[in-house]
Short mmCIF file of N, CA, C and O and ligand atoms in Angstrom, two decimals:
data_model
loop_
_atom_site.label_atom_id
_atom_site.label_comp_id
_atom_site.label_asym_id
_atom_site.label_seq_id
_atom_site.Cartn_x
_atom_site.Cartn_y
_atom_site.Cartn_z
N UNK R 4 -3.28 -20.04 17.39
CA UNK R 4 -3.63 -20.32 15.98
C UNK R 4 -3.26 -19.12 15.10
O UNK R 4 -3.54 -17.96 15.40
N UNK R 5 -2.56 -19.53 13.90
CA UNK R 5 -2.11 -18.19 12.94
C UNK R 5 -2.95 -18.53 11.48
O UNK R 5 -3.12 -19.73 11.26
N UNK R 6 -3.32 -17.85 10.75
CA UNK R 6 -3.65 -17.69 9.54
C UNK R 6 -2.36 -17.57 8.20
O UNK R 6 -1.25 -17.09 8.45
N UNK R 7 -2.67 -17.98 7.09
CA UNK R 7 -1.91 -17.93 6.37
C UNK R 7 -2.47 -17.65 4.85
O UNK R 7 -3.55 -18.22 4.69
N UNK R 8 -2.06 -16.98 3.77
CA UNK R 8 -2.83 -16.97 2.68
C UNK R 8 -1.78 -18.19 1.58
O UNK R 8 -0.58 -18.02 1.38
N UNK R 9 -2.29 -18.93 1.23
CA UNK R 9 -1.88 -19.82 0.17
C UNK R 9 -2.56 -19.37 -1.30
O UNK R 9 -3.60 -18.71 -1.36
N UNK R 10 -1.79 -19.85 -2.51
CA UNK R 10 -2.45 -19.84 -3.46
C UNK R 10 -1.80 -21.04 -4.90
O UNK R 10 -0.73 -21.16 -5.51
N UNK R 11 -3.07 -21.70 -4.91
CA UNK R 11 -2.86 -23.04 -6.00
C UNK R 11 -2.64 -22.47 -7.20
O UNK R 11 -3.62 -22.06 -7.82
N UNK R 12 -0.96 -22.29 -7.92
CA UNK R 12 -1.03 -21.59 -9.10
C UNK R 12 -1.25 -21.91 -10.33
O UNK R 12 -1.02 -23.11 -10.46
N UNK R 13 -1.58 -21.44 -11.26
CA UNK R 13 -2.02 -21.98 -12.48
C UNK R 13 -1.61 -22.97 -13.21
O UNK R 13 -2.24 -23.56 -14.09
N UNK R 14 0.09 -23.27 -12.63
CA UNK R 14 0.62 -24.91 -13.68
C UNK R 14 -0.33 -26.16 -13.09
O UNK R 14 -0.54 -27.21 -13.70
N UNK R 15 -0.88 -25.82 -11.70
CA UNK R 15 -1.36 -26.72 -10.56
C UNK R 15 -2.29 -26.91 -11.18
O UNK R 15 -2.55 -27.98 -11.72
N UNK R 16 -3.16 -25.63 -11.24
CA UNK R 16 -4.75 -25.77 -11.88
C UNK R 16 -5.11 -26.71 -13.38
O UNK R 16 -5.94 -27.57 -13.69
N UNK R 17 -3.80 -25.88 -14.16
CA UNK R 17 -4.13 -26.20 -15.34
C UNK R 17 -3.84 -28.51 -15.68
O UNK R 17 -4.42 -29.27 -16.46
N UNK R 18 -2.64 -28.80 -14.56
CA UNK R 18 -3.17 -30.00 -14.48
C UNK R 18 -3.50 -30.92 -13.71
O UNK R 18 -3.09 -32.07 -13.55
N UNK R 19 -4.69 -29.99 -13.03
CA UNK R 19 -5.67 -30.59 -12.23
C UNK R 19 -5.19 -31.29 -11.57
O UNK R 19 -5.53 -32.46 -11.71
N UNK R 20 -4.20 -30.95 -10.55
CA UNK R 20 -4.04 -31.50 -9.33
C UNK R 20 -3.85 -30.76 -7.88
O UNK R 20 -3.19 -31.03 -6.89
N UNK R 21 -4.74 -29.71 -8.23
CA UNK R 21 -5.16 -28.76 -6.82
C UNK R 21 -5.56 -30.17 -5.70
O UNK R 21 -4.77 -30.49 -4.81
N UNK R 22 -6.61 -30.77 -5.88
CA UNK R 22 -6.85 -31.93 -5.38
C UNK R 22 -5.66 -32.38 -3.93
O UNK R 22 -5.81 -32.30 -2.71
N UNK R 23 -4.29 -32.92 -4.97
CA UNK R 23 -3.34 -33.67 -4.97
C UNK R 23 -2.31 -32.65 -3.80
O UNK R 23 -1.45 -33.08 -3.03
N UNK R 24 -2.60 -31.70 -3.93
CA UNK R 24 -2.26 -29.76 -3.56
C UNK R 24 -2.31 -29.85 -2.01
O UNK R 24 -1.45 -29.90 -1.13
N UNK R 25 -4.31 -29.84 -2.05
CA UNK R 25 -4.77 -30.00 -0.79
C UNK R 25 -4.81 -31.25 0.25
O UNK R 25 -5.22 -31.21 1.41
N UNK R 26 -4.27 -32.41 -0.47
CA UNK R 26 -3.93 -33.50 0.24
C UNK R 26 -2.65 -33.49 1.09
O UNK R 26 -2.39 -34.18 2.07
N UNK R 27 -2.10 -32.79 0.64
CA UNK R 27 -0.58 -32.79 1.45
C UNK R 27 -0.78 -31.74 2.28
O UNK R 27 -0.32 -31.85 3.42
N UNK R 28 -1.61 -30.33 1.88
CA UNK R 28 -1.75 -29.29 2.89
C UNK R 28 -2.13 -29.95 3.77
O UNK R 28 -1.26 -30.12 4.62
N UNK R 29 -3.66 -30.72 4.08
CA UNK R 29 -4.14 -31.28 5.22
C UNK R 29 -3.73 -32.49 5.99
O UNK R 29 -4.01 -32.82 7.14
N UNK R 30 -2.95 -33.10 5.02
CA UNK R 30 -1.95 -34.20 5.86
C UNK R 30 -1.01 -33.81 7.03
O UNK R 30 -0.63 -34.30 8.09
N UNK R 31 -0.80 -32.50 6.18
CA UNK R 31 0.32 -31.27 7.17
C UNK R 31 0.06 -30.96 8.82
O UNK R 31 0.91 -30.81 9.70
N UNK R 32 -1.33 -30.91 8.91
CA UNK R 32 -2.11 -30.82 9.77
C UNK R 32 -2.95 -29.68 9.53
O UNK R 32 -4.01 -29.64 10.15
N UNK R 33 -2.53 -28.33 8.41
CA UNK R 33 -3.13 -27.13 8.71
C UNK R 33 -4.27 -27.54 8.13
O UNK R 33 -4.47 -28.64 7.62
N UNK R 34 -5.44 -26.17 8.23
CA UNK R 34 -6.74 -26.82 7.93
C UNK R 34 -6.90 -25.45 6.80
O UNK R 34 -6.34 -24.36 6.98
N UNK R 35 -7.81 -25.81 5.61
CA UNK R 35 -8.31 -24.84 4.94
C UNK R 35 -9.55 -24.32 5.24
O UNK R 35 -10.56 -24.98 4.99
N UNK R 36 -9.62 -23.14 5.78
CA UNK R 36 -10.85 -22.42 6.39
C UNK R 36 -11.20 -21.51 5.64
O UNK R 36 -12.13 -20.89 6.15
N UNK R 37 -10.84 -21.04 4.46
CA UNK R 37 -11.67 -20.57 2.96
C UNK R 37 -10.98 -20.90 1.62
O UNK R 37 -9.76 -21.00 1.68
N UNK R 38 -11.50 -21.05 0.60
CA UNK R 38 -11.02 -21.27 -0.83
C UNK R 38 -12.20 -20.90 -1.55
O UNK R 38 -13.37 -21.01 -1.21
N UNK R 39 -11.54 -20.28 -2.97
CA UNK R 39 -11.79 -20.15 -3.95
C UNK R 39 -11.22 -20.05 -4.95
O UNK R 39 -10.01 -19.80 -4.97
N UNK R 40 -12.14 -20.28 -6.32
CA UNK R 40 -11.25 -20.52 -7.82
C UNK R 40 -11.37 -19.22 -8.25
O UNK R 40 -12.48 -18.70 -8.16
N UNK R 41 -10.52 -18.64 -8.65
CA UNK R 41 -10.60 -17.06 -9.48
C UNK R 41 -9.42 -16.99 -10.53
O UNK R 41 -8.39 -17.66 -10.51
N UNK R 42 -9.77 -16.08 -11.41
CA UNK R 42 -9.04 -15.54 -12.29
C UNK R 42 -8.26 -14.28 -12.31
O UNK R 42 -8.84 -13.39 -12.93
N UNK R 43 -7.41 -14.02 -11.93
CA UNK R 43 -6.47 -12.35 -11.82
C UNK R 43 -7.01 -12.00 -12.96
O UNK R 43 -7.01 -12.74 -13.94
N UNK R 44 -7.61 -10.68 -12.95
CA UNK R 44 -6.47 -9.60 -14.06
C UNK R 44 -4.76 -8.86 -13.99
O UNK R 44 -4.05 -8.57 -13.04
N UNK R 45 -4.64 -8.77 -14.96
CA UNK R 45 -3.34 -8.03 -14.96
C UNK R 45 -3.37 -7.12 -13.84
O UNK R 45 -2.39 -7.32 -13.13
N UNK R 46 -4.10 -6.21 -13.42
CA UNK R 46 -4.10 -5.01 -12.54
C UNK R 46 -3.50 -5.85 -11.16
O UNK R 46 -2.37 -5.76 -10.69
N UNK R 47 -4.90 -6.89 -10.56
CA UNK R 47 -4.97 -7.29 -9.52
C UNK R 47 -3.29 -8.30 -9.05
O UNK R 47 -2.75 -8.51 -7.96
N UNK R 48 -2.86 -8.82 -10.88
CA UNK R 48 -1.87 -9.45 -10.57
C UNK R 48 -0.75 -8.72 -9.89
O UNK R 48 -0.17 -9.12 -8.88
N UNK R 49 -0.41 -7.24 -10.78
CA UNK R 49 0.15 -6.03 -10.19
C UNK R 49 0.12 -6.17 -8.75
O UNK R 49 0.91 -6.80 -8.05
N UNK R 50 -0.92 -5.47 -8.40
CA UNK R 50 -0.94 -4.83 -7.15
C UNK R 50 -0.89 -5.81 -6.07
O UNK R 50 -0.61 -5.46 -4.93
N UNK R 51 -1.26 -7.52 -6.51
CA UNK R 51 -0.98 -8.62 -5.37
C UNK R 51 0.48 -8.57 -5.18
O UNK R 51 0.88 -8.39 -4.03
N UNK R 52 1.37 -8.70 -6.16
CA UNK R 52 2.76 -8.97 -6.30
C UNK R 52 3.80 -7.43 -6.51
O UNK R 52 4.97 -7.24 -6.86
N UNK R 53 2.75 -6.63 -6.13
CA UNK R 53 3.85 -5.10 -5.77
C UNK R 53 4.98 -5.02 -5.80
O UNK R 53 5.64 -4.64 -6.77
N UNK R 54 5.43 -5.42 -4.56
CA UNK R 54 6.20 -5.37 -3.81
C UNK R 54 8.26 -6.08 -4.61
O UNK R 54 9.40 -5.73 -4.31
N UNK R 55 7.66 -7.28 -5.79
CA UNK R 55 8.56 -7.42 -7.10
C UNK R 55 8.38 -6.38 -7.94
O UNK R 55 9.31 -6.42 -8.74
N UNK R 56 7.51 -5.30 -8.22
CA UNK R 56 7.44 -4.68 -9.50
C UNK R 56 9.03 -4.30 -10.22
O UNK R 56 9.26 -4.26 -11.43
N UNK R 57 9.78 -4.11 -9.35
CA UNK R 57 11.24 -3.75 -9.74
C UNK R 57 12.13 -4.99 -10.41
O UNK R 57 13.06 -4.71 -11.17
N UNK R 58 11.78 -6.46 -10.09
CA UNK R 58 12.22 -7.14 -10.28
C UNK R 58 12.65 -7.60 -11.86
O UNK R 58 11.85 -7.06 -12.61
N UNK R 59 13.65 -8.42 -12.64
CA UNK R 59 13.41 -8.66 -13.77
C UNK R 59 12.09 -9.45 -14.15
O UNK R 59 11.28 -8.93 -14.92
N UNK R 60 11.88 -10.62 -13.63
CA UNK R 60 10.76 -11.60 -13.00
C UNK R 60 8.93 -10.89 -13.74
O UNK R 60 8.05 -11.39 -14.44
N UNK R 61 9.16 -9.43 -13.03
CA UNK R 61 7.92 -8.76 -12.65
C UNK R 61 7.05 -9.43 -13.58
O UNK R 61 6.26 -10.28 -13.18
N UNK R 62 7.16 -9.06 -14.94
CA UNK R 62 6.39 -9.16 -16.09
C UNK R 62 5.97 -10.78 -16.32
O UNK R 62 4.88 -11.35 -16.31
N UNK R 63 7.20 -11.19 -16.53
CA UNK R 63 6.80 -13.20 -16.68
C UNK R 63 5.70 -13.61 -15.46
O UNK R 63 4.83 -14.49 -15.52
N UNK R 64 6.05 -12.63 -14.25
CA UNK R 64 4.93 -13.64 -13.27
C UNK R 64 3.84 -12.95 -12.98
O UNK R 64 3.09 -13.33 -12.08
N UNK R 65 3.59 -11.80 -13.72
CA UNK R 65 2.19 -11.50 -13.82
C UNK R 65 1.76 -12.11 -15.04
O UNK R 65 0.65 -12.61 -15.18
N UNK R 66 2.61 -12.08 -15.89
CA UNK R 66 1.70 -13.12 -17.47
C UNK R 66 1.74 -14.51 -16.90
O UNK R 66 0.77 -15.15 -17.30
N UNK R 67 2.60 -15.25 -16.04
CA UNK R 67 2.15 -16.66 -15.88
C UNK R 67 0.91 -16.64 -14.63
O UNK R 67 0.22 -17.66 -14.72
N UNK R 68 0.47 -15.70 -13.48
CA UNK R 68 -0.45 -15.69 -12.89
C UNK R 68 -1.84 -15.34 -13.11
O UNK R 68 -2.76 -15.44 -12.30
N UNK R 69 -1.90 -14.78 -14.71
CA UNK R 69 -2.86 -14.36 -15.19
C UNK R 69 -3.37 -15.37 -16.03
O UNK R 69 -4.57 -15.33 -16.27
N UNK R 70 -2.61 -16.35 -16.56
CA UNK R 70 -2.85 -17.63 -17.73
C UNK R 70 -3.56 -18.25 -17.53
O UNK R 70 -3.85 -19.10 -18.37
N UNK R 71 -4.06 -18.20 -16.64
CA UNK R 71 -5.38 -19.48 -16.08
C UNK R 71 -5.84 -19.43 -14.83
O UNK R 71 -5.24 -18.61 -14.13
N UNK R 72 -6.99 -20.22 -14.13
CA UNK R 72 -7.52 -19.70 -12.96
C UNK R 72 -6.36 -19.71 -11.96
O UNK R 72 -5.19 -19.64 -12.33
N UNK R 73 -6.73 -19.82 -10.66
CA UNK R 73 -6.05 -20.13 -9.50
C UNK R 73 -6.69 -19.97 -8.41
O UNK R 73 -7.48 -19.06 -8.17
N UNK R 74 -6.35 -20.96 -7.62
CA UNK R 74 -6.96 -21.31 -6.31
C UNK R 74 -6.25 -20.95 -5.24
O UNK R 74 -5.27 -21.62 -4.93
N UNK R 75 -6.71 -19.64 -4.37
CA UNK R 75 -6.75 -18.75 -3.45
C UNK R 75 -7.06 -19.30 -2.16
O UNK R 75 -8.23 -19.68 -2.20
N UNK R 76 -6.50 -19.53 -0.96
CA UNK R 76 -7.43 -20.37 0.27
C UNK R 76 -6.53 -19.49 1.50
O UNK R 76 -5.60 -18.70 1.30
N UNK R 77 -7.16 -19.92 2.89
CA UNK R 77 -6.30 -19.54 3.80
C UNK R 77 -6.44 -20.54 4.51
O UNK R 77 -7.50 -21.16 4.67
N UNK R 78 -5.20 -20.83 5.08
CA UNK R 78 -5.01 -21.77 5.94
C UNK R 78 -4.51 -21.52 7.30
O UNK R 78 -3.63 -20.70 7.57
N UNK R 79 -5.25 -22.45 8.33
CA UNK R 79 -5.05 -22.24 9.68
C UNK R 79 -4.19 -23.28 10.66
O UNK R 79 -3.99 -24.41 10.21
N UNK R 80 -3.74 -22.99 11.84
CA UNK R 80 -3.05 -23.84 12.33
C UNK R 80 -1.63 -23.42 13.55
O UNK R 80 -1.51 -22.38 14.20
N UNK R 81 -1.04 -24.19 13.54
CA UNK R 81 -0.27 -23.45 14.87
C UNK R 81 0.85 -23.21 14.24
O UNK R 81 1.37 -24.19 13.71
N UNK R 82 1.60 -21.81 14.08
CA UNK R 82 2.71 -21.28 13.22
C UNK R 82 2.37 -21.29 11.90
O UNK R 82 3.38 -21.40 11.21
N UNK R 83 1.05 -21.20 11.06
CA UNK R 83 0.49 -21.63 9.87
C UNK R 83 1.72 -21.08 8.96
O UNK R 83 2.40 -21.88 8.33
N UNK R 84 2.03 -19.52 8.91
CA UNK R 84 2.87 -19.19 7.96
C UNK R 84 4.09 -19.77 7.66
O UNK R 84 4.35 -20.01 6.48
N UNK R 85 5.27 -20.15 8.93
CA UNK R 85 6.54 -21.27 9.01
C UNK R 85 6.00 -22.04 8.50
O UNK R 85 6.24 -22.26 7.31
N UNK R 86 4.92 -22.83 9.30
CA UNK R 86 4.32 -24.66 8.67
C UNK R 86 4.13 -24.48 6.87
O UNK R 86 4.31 -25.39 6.07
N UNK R 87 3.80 -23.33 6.59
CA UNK R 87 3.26 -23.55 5.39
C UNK R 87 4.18 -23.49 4.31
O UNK R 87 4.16 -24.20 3.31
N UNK R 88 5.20 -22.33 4.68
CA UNK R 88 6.64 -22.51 3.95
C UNK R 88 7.58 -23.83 3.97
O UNK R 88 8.24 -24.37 3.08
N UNK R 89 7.39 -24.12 5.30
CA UNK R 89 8.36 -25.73 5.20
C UNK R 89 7.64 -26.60 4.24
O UNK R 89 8.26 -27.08 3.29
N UNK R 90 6.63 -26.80 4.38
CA UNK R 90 6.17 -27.62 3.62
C UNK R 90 5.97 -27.42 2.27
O UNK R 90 5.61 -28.40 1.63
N UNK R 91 6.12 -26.39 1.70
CA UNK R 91 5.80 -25.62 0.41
C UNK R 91 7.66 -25.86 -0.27
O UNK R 91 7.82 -26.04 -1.48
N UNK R 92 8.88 -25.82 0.72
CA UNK R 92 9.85 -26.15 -0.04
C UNK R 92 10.11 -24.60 -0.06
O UNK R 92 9.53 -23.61 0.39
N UNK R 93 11.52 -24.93 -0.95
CA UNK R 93 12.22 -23.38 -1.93
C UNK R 93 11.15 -22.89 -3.20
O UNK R 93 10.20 -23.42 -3.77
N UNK R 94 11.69 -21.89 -3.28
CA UNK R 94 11.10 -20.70 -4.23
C UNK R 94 11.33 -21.47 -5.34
O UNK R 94 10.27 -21.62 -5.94
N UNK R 95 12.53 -22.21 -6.06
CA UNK R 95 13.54 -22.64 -6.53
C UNK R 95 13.34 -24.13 -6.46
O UNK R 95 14.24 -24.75 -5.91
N UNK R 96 12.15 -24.92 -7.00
CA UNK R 96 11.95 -26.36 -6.98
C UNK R 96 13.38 -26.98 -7.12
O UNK R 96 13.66 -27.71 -6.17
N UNK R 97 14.11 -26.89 -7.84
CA UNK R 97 15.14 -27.59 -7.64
C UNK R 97 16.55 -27.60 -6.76
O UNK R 97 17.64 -28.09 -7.03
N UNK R 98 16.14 -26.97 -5.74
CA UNK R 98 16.44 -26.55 -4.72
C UNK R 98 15.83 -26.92 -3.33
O UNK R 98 16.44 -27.19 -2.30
N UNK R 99 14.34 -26.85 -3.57
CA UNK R 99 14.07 -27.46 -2.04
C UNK R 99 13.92 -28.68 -1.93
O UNK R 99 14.15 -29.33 -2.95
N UNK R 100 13.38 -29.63 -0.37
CA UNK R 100 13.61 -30.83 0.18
C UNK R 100 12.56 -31.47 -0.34
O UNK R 100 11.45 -31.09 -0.70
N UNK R 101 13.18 -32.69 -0.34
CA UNK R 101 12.11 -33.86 -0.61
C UNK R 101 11.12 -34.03 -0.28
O UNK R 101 11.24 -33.46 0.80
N UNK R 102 10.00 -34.40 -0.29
CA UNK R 102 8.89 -34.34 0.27
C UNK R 102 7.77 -33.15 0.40
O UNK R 102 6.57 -33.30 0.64
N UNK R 103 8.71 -31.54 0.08
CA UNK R 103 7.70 -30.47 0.29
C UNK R 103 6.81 -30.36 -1.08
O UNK R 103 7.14 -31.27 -1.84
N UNK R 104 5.65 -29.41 -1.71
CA UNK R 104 5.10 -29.38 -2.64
C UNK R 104 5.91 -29.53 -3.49
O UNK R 104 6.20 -30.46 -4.24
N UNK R 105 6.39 -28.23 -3.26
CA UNK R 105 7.37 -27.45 -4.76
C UNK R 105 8.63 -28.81 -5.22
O UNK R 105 9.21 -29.05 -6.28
N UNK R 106 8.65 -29.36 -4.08
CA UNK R 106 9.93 -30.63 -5.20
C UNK R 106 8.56 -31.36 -5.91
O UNK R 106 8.45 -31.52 -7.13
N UNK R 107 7.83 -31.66 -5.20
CA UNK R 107 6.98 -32.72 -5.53
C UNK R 107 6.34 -32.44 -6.80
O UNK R 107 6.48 -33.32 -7.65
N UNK R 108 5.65 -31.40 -7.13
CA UNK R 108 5.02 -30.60 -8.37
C UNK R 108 5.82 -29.63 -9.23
O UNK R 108 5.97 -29.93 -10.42
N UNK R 109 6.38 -28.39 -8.72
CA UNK R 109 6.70 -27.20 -9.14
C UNK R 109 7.62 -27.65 -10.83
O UNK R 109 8.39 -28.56 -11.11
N UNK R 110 7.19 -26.81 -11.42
CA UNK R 110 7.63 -27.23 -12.62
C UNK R 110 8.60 -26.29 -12.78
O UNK R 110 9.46 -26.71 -13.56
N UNK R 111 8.86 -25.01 -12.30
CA UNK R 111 10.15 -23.98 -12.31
C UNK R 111 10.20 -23.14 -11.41
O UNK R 111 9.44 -23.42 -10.49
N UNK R 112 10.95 -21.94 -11.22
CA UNK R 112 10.91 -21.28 -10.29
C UNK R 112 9.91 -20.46 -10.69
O UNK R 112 9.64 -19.85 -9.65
N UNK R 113 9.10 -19.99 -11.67
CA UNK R 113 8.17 -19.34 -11.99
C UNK R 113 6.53 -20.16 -11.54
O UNK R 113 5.60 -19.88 -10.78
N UNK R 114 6.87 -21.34 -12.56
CA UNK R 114 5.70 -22.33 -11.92
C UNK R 114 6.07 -22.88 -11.22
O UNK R 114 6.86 -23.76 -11.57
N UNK R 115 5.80 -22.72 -9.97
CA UNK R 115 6.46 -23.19 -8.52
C UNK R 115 4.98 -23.49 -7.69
O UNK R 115 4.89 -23.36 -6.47
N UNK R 116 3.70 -23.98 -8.69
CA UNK R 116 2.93 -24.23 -7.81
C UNK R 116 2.09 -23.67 -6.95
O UNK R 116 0.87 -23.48 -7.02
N UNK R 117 2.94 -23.40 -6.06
CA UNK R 117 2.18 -22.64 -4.84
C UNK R 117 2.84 -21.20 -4.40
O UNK R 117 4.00 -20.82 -4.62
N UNK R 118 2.08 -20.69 -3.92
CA UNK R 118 2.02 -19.35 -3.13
C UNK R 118 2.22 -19.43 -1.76
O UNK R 118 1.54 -20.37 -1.36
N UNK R 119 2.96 -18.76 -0.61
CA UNK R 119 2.50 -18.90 0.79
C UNK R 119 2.96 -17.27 1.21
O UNK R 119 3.71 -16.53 0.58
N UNK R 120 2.41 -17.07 2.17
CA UNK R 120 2.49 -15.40 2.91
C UNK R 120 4.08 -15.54 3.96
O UNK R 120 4.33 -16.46 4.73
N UNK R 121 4.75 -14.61 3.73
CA UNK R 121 6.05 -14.75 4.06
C UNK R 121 6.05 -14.10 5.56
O UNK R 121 6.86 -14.50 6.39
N UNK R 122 5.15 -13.14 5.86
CA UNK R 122 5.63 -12.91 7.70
C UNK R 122 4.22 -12.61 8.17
O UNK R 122 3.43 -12.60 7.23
N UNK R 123 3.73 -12.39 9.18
CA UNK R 123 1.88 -12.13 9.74
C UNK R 123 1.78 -10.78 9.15
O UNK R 123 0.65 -10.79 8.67
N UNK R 124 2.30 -9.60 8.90
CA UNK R 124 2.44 -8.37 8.13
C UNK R 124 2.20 -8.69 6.61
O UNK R 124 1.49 -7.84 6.07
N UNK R 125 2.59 -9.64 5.86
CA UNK R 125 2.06 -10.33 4.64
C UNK R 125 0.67 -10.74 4.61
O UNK R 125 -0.21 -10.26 3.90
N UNK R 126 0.52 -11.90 5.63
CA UNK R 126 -0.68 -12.79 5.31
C UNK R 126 -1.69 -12.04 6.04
O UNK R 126 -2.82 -12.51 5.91
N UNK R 127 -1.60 -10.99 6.79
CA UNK R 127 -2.85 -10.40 6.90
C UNK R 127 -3.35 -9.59 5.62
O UNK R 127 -4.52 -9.62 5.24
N UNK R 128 -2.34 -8.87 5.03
CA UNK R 128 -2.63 -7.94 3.71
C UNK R 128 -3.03 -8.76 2.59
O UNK R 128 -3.91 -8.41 1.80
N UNK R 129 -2.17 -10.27 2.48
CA UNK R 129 -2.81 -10.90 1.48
C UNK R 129 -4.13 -11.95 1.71
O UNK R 129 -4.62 -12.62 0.79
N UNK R 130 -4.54 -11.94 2.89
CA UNK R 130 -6.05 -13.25 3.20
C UNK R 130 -6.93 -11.66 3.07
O UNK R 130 -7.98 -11.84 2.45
N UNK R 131 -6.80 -10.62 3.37
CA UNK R 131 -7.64 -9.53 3.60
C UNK R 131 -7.87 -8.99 1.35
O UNK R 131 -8.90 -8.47 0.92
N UNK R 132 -6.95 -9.24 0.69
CA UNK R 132 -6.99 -8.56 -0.62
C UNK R 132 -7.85 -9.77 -1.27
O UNK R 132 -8.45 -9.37 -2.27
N UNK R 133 -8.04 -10.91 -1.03
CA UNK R 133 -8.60 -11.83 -1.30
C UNK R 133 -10.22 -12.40 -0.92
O UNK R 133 -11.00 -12.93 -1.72
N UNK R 134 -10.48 -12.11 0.60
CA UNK R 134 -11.47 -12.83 1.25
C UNK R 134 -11.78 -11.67 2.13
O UNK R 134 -10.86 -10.99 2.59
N UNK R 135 -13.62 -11.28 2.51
CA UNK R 135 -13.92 -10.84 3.67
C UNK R 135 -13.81 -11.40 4.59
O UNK R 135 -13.56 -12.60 4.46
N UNK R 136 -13.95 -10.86 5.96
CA UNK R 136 -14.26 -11.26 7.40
C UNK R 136 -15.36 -12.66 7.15
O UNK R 136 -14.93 -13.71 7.64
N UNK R 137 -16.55 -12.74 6.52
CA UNK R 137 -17.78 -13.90 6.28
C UNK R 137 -17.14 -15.01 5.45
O UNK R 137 -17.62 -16.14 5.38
N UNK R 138 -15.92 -14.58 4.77
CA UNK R 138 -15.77 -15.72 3.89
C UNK R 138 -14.80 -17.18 4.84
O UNK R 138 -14.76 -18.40 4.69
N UNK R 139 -14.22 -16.30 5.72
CA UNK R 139 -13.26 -17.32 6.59
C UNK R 139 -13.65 -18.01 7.57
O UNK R 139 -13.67 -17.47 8.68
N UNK R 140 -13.98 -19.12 7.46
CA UNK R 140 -14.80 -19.90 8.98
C UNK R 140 -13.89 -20.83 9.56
O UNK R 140 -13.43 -21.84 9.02
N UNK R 141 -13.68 -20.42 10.63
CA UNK R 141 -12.17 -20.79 11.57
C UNK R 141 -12.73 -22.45 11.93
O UNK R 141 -12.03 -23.20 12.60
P1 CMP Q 3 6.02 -16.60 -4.81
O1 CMP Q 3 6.27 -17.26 -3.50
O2 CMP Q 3 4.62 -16.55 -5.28
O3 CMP Q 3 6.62 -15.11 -4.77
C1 CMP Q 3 7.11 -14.44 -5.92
C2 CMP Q 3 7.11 -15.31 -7.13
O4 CMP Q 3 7.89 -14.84 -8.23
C3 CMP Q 3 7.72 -16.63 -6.80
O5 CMP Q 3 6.88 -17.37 -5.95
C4 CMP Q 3 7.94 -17.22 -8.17
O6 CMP Q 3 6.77 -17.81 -8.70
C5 CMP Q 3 8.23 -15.99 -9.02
N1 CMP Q 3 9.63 -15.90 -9.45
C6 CMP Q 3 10.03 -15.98 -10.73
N2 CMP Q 3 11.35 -15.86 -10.81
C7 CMP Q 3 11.82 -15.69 -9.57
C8 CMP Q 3 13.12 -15.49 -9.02
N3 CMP Q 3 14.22 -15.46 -9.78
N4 CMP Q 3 13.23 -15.36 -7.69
C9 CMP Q 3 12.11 -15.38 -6.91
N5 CMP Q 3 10.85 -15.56 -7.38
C10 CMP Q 3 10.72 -15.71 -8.70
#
């Protein structure tokens, strides 16, 4: 079993179809073993998304991750991080396969919906910047 950090992004939130989000996650088979609704600040948006600070991007996707809540979860399952990217599609909605979120929702490559942790060196740093040890019940 691997862990994975997901996150429902604000185009999702704002029209209310986190719901619609988590129906396809769990259809997937993986299971959500913590969530919550929160709001970034600018700082936290920073320091989640570091690792772009160089990027042109940087600025637009800390002002679009800061615009409204977002729903934070981790998800479990066998290969959770692969499973969660296949199913999540390209970075680039108009680009990935039929059937994954991001064709299904993502409104750009900015609002793209969802979040997923890119290698176990990721999703441990990002389920750990998010959630304690008590908050995750396997
Ligand atoms: P995410 O998987 O959360 O990781 C970085 C995010 O930056 C990405 O999804 C997009 O929301 C956003 N982004 C905006 N522009 C680009 C771009 N040109 N290439 C990659 N990511 C981008």
């Amino acid at each position: 079993m691997q862990r994975t950090l997901s996150i429902i992004k604000p185009d999702a939130v704002m029209r209310n179809i986190t719901g619609k989000v988590n129906a396809m996650i769990e259809d997937s088979g993986l299971r959500i073993v913590a969530q919550k609704r929160i709001r970034l600040t600018a700082a936290q948006a920073e320091e989640f998304y570091g690792e772009h600070k160089d990027k042109a991007f940087f600025g637009g996707l800390v002002e679009y991750m800061t615009s409204a809540p977002i729903v934070v979860q981790v998800l479990e399952g066998k290969d959770a991080i692969a499973h969660y990217r296949k199913i999540m599609g390209a970075t680039n909605p108009a680009v990935a396969d039929e059937g994954t979120i991001r064709k299904t929702f993502a409104l750009s490559i900015t609002q793209n919906t969802v979040h997923g942790s890119d290698s176990e060196e990721s999703a441990k740093r990002e389920v750990s910047f998010f959630f304690n040890h008590i908050e995750v019940v396997g």
